[in-house]
XYZ file of C-alpha atoms in Angstrom:
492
model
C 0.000 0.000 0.000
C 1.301 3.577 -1.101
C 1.484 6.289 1.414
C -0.134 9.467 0.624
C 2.483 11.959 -1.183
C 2.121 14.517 -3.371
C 4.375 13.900 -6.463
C 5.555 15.490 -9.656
C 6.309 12.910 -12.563
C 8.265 15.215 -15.241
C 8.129 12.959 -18.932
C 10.533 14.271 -21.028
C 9.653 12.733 -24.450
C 6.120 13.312 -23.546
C 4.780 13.081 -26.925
C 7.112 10.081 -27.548
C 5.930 6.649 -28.193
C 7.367 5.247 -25.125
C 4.848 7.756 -23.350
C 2.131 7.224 -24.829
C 1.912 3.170 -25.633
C 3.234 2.124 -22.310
C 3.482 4.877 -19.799
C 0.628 6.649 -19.924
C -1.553 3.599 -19.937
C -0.098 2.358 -17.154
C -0.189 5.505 -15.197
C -3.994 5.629 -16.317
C -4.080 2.201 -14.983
C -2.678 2.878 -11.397
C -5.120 5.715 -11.487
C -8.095 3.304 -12.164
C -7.067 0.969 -9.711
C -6.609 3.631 -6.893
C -2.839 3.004 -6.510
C -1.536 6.534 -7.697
C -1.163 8.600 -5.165
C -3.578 11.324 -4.645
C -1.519 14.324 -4.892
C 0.119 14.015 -8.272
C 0.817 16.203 -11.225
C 1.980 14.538 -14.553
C 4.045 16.707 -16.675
C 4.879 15.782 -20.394
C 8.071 17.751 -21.572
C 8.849 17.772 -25.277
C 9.558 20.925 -28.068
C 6.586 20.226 -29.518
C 3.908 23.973 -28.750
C 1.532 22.367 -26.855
C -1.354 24.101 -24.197
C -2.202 21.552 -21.026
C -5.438 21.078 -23.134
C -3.763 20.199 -26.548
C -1.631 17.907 -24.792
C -4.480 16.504 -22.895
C -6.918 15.798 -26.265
C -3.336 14.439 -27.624
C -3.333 11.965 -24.988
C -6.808 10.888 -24.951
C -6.214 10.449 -29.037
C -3.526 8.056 -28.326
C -5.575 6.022 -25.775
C -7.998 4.688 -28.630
C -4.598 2.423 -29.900
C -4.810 0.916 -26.232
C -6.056 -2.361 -25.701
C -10.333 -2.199 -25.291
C -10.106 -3.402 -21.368
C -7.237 -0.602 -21.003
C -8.799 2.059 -22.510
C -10.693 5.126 -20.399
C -14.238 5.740 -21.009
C -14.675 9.645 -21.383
C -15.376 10.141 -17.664
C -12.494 8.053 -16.974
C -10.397 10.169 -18.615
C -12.213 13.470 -18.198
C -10.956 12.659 -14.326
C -7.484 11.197 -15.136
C -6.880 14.463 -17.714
C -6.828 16.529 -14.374
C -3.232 15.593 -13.563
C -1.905 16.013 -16.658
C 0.132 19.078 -17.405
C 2.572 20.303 -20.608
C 5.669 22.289 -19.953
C 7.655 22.736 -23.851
C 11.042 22.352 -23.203
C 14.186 21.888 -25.730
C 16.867 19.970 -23.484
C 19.829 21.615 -25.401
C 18.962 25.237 -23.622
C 19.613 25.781 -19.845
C 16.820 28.661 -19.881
C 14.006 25.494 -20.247
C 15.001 23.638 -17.298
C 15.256 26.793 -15.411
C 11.562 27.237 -16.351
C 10.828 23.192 -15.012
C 12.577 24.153 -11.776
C 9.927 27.113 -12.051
C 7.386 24.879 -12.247
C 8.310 22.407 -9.301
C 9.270 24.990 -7.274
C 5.551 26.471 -6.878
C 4.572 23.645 -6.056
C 7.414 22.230 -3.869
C 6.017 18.309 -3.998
C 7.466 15.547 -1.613
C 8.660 13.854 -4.391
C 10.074 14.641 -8.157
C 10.465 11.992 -10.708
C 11.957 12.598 -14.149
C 11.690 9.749 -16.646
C 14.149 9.773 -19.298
C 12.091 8.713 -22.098
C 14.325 9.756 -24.666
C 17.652 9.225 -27.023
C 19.937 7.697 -24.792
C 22.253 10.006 -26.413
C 20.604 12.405 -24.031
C 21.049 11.001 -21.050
C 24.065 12.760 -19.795
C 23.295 16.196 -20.913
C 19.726 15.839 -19.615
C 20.943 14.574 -16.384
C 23.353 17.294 -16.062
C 21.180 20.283 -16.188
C 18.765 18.975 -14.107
C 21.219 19.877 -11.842
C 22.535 22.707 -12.673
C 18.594 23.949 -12.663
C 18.719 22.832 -8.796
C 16.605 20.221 -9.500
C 19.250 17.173 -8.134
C 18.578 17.415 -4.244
C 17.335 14.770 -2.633
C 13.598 13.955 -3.480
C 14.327 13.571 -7.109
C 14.734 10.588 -8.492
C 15.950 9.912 -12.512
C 14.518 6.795 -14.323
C 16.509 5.679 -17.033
C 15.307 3.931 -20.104
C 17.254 1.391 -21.759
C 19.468 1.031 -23.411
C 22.120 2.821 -21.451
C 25.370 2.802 -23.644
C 26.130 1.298 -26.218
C 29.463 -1.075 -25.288
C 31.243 -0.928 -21.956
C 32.920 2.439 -22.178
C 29.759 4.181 -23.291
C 27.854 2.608 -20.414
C 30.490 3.367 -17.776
C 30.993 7.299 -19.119
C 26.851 7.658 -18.886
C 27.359 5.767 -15.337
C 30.095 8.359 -14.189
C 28.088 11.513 -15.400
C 24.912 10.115 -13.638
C 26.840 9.685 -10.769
C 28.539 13.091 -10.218
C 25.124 14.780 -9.972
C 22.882 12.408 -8.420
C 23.454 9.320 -5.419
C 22.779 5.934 -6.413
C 19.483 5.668 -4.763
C 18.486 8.222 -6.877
C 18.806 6.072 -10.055
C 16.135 4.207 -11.272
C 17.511 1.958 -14.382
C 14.598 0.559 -16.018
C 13.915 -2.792 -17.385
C 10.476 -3.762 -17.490
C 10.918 -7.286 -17.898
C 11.759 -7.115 -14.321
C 8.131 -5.731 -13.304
C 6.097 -8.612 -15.000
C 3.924 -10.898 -12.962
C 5.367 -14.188 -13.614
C 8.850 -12.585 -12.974
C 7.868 -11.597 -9.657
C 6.174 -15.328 -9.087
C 9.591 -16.548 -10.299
C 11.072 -15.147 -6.920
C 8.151 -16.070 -4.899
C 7.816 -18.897 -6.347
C 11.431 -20.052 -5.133
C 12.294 -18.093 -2.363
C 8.408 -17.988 -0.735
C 8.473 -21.622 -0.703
C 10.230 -24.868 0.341
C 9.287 -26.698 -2.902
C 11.119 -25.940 -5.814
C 14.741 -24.751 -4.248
C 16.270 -27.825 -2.790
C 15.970 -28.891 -6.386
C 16.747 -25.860 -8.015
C 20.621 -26.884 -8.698
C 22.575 -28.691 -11.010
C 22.084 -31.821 -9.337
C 18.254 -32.013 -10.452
C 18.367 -29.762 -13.986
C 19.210 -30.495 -17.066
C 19.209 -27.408 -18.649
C 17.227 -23.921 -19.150
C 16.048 -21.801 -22.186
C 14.983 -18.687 -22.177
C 13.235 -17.239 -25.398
C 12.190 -13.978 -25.570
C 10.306 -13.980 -29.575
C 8.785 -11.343 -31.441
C 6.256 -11.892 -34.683
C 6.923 -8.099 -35.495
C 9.600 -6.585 -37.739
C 11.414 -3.175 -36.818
C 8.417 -1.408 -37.653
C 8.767 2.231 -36.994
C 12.261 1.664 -34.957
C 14.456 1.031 -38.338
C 16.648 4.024 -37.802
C 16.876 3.386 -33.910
C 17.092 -0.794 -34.002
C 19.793 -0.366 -37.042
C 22.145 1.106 -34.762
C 21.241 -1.015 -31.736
C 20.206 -4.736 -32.656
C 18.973 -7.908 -30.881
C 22.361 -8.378 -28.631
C 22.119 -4.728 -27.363
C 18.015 -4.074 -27.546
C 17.375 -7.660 -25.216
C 19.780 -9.679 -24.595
C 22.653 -7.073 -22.601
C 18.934 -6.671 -20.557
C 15.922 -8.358 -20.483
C 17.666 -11.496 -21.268
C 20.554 -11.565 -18.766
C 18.239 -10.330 -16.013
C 15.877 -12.989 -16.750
C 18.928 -15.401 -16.360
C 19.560 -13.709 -12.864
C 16.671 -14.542 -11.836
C 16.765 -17.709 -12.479
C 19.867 -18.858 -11.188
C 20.861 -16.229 -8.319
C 21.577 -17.283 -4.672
C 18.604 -17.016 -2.165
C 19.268 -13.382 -1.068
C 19.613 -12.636 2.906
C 16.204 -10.500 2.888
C 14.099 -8.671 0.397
C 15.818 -5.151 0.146
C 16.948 -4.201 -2.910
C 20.724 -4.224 -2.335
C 20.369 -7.212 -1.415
C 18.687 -8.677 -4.161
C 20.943 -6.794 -6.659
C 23.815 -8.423 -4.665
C 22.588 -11.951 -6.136
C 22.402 -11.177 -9.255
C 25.714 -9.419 -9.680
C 27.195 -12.288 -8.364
C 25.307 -14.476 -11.327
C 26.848 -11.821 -13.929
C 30.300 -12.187 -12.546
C 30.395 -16.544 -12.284
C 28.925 -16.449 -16.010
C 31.942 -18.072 -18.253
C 33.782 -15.492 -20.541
C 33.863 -15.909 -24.565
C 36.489 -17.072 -26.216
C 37.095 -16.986 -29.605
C 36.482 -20.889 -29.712
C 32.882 -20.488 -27.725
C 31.762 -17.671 -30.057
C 32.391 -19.988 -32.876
C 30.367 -22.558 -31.359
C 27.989 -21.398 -29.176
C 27.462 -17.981 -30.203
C 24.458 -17.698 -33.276
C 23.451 -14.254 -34.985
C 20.800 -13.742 -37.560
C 19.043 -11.555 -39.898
C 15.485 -11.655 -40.910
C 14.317 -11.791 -45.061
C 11.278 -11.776 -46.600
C 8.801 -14.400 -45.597
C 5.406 -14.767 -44.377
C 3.924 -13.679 -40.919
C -0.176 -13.602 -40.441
C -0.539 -15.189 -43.720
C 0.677 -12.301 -45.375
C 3.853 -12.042 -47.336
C 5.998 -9.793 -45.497
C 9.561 -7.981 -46.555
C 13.294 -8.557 -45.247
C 14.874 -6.414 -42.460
C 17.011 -4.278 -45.559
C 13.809 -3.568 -47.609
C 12.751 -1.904 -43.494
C 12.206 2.152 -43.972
C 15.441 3.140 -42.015
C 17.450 0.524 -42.575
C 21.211 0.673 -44.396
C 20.659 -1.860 -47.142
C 24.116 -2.936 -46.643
C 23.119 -3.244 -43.081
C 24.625 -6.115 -40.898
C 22.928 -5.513 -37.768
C 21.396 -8.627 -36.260
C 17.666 -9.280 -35.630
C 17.789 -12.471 -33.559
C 20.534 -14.214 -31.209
C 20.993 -17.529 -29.702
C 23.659 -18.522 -27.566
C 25.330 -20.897 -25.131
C 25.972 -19.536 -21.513
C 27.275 -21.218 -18.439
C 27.236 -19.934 -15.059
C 30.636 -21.607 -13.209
C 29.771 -22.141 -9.646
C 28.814 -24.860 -7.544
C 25.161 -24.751 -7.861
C 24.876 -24.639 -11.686
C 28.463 -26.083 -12.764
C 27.908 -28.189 -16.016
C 24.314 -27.102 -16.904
C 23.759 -24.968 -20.013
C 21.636 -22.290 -20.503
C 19.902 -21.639 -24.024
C 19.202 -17.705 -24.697
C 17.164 -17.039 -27.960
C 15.971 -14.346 -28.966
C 14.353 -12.071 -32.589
C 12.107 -10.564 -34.394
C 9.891 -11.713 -36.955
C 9.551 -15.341 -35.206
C 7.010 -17.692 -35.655
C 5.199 -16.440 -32.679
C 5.135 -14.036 -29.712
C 6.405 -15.689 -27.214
C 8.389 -15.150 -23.581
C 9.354 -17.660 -21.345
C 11.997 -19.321 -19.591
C 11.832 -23.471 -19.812
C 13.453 -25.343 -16.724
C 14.012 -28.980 -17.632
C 14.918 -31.330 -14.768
C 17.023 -34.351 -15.066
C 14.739 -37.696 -16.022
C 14.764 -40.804 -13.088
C 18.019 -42.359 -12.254
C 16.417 -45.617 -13.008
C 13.006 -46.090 -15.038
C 10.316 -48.707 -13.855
C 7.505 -47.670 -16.259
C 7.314 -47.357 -19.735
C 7.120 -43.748 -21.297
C 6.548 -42.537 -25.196
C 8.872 -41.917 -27.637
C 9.955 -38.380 -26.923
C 8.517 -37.821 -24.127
C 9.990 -35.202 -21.890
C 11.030 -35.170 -18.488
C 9.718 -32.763 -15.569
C 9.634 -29.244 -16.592
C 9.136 -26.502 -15.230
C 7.561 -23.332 -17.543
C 7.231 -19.713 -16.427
C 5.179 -17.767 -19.571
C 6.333 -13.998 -19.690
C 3.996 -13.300 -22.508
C 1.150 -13.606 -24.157
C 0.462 -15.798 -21.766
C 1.546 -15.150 -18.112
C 1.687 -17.982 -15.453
C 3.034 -21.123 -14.684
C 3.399 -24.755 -16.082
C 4.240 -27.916 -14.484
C 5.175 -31.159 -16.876
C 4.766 -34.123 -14.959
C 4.607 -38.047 -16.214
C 1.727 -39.867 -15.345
C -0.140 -42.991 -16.114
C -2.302 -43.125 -18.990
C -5.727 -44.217 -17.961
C -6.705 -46.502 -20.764
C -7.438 -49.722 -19.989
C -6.135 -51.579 -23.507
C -2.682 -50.454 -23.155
C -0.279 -51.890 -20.869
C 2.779 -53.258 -20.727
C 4.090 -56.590 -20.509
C 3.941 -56.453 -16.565
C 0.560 -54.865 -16.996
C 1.383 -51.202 -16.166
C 0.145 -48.084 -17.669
C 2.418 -46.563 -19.712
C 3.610 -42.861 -18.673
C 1.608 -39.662 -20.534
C 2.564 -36.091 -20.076
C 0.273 -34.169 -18.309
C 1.144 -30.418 -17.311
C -0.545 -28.168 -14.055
C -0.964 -25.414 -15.525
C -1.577 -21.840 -13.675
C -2.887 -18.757 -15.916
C -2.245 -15.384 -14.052
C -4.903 -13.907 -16.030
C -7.532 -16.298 -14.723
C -6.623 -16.692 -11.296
C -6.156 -12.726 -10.486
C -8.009 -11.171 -13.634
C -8.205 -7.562 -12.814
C -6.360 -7.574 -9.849
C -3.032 -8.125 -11.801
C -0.592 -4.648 -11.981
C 1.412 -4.180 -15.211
C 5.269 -4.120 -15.639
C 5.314 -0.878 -16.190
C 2.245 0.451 -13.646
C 4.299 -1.853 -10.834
C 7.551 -0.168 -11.512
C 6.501 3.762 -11.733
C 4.484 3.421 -8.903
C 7.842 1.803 -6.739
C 9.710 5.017 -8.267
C 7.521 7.308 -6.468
C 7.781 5.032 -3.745
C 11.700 4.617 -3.455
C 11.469 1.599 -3.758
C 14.923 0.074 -6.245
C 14.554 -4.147 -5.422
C 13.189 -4.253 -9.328
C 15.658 -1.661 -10.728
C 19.319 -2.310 -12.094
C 22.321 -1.075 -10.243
C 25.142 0.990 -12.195
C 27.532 -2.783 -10.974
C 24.863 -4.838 -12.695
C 24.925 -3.104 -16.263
C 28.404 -3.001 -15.951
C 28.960 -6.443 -15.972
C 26.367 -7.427 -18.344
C 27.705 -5.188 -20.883
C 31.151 -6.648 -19.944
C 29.356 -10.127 -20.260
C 28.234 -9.506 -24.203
C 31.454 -6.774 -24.979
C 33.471 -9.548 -27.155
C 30.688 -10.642 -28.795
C 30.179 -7.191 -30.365
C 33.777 -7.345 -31.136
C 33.647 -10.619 -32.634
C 30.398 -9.729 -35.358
C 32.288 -6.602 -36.052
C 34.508 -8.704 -37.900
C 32.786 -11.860 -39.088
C 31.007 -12.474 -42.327
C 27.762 -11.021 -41.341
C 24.332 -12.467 -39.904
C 22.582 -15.388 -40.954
C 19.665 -15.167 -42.823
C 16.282 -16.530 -41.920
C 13.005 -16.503 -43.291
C 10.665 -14.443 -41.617
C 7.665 -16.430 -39.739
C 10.287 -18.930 -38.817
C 12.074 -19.349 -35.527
C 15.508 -17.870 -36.694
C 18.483 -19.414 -38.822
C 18.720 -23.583 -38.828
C 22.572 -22.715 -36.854
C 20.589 -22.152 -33.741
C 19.282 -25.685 -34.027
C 22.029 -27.320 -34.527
C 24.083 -25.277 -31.402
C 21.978 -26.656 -29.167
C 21.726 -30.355 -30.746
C 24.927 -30.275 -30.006
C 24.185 -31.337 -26.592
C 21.427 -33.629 -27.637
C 18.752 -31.369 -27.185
C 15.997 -29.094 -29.252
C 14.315 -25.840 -28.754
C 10.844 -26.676 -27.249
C 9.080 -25.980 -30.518
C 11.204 -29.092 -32.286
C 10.569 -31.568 -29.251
């Protein structure tokens, strides 16, 4: 439960499309549910000339692209339009955030938020004269979008400048993958009960994928994804913190430090590339034409934006091992694209079949596993074996043979509209203080040191693989992970 507080949540990029497809709704959303605090003031920043009531009808304009069940009726918004404000601001001229410091100071809230929902490339500058406006004491807090940096150096200069203005605690690093339900039931799931962890090690598991799969192209990102691509938009991120999660130590207690702790320590055990590993274990490709919704769709160079000698990947898979006693010998699968066969998010944890089998299973069937969807679906899975109940087959010894049968728990169902978004559960713990789902300056730093000679590597190599798009990414990624006997859950 939030205490009451009177807040100021500055949005630079306020007209942006971060601001209006996910923050915005989700802001709406907390509003709805009675989880924003009451004494707020929303402020979109952005150099567009805008009155509070332009950028009010703008909003509401941009609400009819939300999802029906997400969307404000008119009284809704009529209501929800009250704390929304416009302040135009270019972020090259000191004068402007004098004017925002203006702006707070009349109203002198207990707590000031500014959400950097802009060009990374902004970051530093933005962050600076905040500042130097007087804005930096010690109720403000920065959100940063992702992604911050673009290789190590660039990561640890934006780091540095953050850091000379602002204390860590101020920093709020983004990643929304962190916020989703099922990631949060991850962590309850094994450190909220005694089921799961005495089994959680390498002892019991075989191995783990996580898949993090797009159907869409670039759409209206060419320009931005061209000089960014699939390592660097979700893997450096989403897909490393997801692996955190997974395999981190049981932290001491639930404060953010902490947790963060944990997962550093994951970041640090994970096995460096070599040459040799990138070669093998390491799998980059490019998406051409092909066919997704049963319409013939084009290749990532025929994108608007795109360099048509571009060799920026749209989809990685790789290898990763985590060297330390719990999870010594077991691999972990990352994939992840766009234009896939589906949209699909989850992380797949398959346990080690009986030492010794009495009953008879199928041909291919699997052993225990354990599924946590991220998206579009969002729960939890249990595969178990279990005997078939049909009377005319049995064994010689006059057994049932084994069928899969799966528990399966859908989020959606079992909380329906009590369930808070990624995005509405992490602005609301800004405004809170709270940092146990945000990313510490350590964290990034290691990840990016984590994925560094990869980049390296492609710099130099002859270019993506191509793959048809509608399927699930270049035939190399099946046959990296066949190397250890095993197939991506779709080929099982």
């Amino acid at each position: 439960m939030f205490c009451p507080m009177s807040f100021d949540l500055v949005l630079f990029g306020g007209t942006g499309d971060l601001a209006w497809r996910k923050l915005m709704p989700a802001l709406f959303q907390a509003f709805r549910h009675g989880s924003l605090p009451a004494g707020g003031r929303i402020i979109g920043v952005a150099r567009d000339d805008l009155s509070d009531a332009q950028y009010r009808e703008l909003i509401q304009s941009r609400f009819k692209a939300v999802e029906g069940a997400k969307r404000p009726s008119p009284e809704e918004f009529e209501k929800f339009a009250d704390l929304l404000h416009y302040l135009r601001m270019d972020l090259s001229k000191p004068a402007d955030y004098d004017r925002l410091a203006q702006t707070l100071q009349e109203r002198d809230a207990d707590t000031v938020v500014m959400y950097l929902a802009t060009a990374p490339s902004l970051f530093t500058q933005t962050v600076e004269r905040i500042a130097a406006a007087g804005l930096g004491g010690p109720k403000t807090r920065v959100v940063l979008e992702k992604p911050l940096g673009h290789d190590l150096a660039s990561n640890r200069a934006i780091n540095a400048a953050v850091g000379r203005v602002l204390k860590e605690e101020q920093v709020f690093r983004i990643d929304h993958y962190l916020g989703k339900p099922s990631v949060q039931n991850l962590f309850a799931m094994r450190f909220g009960n005694a089921l799961f962890e005495p089994l959680w090690r390498r002892e019991y598991i075989a191995s783990i994928e996580i898949t993090i799969a797009e159907d869409l192209g670039v759409e209206k990102r060419g320009a931005f994804y061209d000089q960014t691509g699939a390592l660097r938009d979700m893997v450096q991120n989403h897909a490393l913190q997801l692996l955190c999660a997974v395999a981190m130590e049981p932290p001491i207690n639930a404060h953010a430090d902490a947790l963060r702790d944990e997962k550093l320590k994951v970041l640090r055990s994970l096995k460096a590339w070599t040459p040799e590993s990138i070669g093998m274990h390491a799998v980059r490709g490019q998406y051409t034409a092909g066919t997704a919704y049963g319409e013939r769709v084009q290749g990532y160079l025929q994108e608007p934006g795109i360099d048509p000698a571009s060799r920026t990947e749209t989809f990685v898979a790789l290898r990763a091992e985590i060297a330390n006693w719990r999870w010594a010998g077991v691999p972990f699968y990352i994939r992840t694209g766009k234009r896939l066969a589906s949209r699909d998010a989850r992380i797949e944890v398959n346990f080690k079949p009986t030492p010794h089998a009495i009953f008879r299973a199928p041909a291919g069937a699997s052993a225990n596993k354990l599924v946590i969807n991220l998206q579009p679906k969002d729960g939890l899975e249990l595969h178990l074996l279990a005997q078939a109940q049909n009377s005319r087959k049995r064994s010689g010894d006059g057994t049932q043979p084994l069928a899969t049968v799966q528990l399966d728990l859908d989020f959606g169902q079992r909380f329906g509209t009590e369930r808070v978004g990624a995005y509405e559960r992490l602005l609301l713990d800004v405004i809170d203080g709270r940092l146990n789902l945000f990313v510490r300056s350590d964290e990034q730093e290691e990840a990016w040191r984590w994925v560094e000679p990869l980049i390296e590597a492609w710099q130099n190599d002859s270019g993506p693989r191509p793959y048809a798009a509608g399927t699930w990414g270049p035939s190399a990624s099946s046959a990296m992970i066949a190397r250890d006997g095993l197939a991506w859950s779709e080929e099982q």
